[in-house]
Every structure is written in structure tokens, then in C-alpha cells.
XYZ file of N, CA and C in Angstrom:
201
model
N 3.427 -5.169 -9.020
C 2.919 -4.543 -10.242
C 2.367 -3.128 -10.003
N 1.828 -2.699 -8.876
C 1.569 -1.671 -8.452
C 2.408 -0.132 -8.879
N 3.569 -0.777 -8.378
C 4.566 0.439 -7.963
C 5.916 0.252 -9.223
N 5.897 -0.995 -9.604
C 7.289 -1.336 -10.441
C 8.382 -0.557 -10.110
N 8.360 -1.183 -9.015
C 9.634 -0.970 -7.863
C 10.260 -2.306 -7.561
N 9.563 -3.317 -7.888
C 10.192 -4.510 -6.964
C 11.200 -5.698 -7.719
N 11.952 -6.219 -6.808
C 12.796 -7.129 -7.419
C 12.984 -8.385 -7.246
N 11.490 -9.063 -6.981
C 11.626 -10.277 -6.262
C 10.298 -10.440 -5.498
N 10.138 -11.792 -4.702
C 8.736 -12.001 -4.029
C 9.571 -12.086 -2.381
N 9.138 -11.642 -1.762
C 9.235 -12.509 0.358
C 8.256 -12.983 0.847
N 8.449 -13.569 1.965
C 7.090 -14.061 2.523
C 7.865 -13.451 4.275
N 6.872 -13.643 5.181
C 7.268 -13.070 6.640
C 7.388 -14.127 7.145
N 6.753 -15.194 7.519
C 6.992 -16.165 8.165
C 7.641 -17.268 7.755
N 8.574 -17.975 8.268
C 9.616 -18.791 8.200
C 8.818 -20.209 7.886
N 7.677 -20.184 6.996
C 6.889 -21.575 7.297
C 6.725 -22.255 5.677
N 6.334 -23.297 5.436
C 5.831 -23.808 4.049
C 4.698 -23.193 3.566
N 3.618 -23.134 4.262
C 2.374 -22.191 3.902
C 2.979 -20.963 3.054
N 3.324 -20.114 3.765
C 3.963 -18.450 3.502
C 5.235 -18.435 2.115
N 6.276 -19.822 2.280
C 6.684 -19.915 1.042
C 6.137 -20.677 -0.021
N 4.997 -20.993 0.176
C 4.001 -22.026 -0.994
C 3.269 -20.182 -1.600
N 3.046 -19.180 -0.797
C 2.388 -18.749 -1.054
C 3.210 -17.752 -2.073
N 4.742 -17.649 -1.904
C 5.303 -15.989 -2.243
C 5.281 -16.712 -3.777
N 5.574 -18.332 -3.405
C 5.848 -18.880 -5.299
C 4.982 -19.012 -5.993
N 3.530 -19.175 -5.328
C 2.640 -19.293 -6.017
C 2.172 -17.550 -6.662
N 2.209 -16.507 -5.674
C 2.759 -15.288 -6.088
C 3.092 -14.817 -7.588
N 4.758 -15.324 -7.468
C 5.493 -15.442 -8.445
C 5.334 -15.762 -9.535
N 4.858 -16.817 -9.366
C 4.207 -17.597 -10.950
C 3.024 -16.926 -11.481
N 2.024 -16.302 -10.670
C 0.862 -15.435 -11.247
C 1.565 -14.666 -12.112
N 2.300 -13.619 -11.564
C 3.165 -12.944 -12.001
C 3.900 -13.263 -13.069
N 4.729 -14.213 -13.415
C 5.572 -14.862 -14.962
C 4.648 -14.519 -15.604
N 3.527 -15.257 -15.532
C 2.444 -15.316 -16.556
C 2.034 -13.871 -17.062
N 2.388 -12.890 -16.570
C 1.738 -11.451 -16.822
C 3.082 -10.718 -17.585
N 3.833 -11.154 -18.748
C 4.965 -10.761 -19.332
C 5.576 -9.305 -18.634
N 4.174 -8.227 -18.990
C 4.878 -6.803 -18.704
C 5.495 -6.776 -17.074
N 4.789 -7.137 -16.257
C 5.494 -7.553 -14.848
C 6.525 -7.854 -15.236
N 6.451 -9.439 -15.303
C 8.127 -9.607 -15.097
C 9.024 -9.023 -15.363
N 8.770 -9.020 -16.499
C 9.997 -7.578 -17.510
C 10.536 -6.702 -16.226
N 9.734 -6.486 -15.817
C 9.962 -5.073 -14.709
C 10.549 -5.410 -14.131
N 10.116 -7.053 -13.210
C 11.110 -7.086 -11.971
C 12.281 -8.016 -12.362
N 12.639 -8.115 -13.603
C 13.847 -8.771 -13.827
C 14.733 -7.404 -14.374
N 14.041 -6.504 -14.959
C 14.606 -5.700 -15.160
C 15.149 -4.615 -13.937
N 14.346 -4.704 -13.133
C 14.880 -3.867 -11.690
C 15.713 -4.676 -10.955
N 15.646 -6.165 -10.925
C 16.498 -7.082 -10.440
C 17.895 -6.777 -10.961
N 17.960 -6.452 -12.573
C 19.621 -6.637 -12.789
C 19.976 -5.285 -12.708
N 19.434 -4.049 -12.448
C 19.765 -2.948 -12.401
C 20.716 -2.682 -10.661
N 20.236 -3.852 -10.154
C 20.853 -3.144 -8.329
C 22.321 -4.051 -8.651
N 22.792 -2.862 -7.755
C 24.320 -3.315 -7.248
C 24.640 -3.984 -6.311
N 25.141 -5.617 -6.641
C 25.432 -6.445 -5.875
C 27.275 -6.845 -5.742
N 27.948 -6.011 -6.028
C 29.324 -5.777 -6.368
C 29.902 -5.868 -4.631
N 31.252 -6.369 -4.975
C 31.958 -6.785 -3.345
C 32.764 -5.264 -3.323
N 32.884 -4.194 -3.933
C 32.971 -2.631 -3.572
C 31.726 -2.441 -2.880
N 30.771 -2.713 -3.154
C 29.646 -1.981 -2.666
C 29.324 -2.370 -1.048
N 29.749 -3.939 -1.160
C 29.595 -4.213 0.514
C 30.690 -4.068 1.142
N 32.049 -4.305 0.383
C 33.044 -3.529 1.280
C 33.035 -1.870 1.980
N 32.186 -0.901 1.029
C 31.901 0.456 1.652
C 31.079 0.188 2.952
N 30.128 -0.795 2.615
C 28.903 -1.142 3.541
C 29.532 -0.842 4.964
N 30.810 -2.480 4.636
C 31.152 -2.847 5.971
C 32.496 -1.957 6.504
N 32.914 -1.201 6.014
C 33.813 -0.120 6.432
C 32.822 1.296 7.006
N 31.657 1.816 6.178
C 30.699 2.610 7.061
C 30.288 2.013 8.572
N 30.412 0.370 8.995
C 29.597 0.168 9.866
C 30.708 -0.348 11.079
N 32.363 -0.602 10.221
C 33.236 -0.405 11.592
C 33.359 1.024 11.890
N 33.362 2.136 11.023
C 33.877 3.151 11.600
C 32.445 3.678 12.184
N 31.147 3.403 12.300
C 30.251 3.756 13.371
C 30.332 3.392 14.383
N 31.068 1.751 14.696
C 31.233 1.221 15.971
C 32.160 1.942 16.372
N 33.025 2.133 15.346
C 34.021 2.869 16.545
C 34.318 4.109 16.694
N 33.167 4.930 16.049
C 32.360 6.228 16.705
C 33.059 7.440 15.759
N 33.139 7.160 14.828
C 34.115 8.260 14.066
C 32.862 8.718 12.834
């Protein structure tokens, strides 16, 4: 809510604690309408298109192979 930049919750550690915590997070958050708005709205704005990771993964053979 800070920055209304974000598109989603993470947690760092791979544990139940840390994901009890990003959902419990989350749900504060639902509850606060203008938030969500934001991050569902920044959520459907990014490009998740198979062009976009095909450029990805064609930028990252032709770095391996030094060109």
C-alpha cells in the first residue's frame, strides 16, 4: 500500500509460519478495497505472454553463447 507498485504477497522462508503469515497479510489487505484495486489492477497490467518469455529465453542463449 505504500508504494502501489505491487502485485501480490511473498514470504522468504520456505516454512508454514512465513506462509500463514504472507496470507494472513493478504487478507488484511482484501479488506482495505482501495489496495486491492491496486494490486489486482497492477497484477493484470504485467505481461505474462509466451513472446515475452520466448525473447527472455533467446536473450539468455545468445549471452551463453557470448554474442
Amino acid at each position: 500500500p505504500n508504494t502501489a507498485k505491487g502485485t501480490g504477497f511473498n514470504f522468504v522462508q520456505y516454512n508454514a509460519g512465513d506462509m500463514a503469515w504472507a496470507i494472513n497479510r493478504a487478507l488484511s489487505i482484501y479488506e482495505v478495497e482501495p489496495h486491492w484495486d491496486t494490486i489486482r489492477r497492477n497484477a493484470m497490467n504485467q505481461n505474462f505472454s509466451s513472446e515475452k518469455s520466448a525473447n527472455e529465453y533467446i536473450q539468455v542463449f545468445n549471452w551463453a553463447l557470448g554474442k
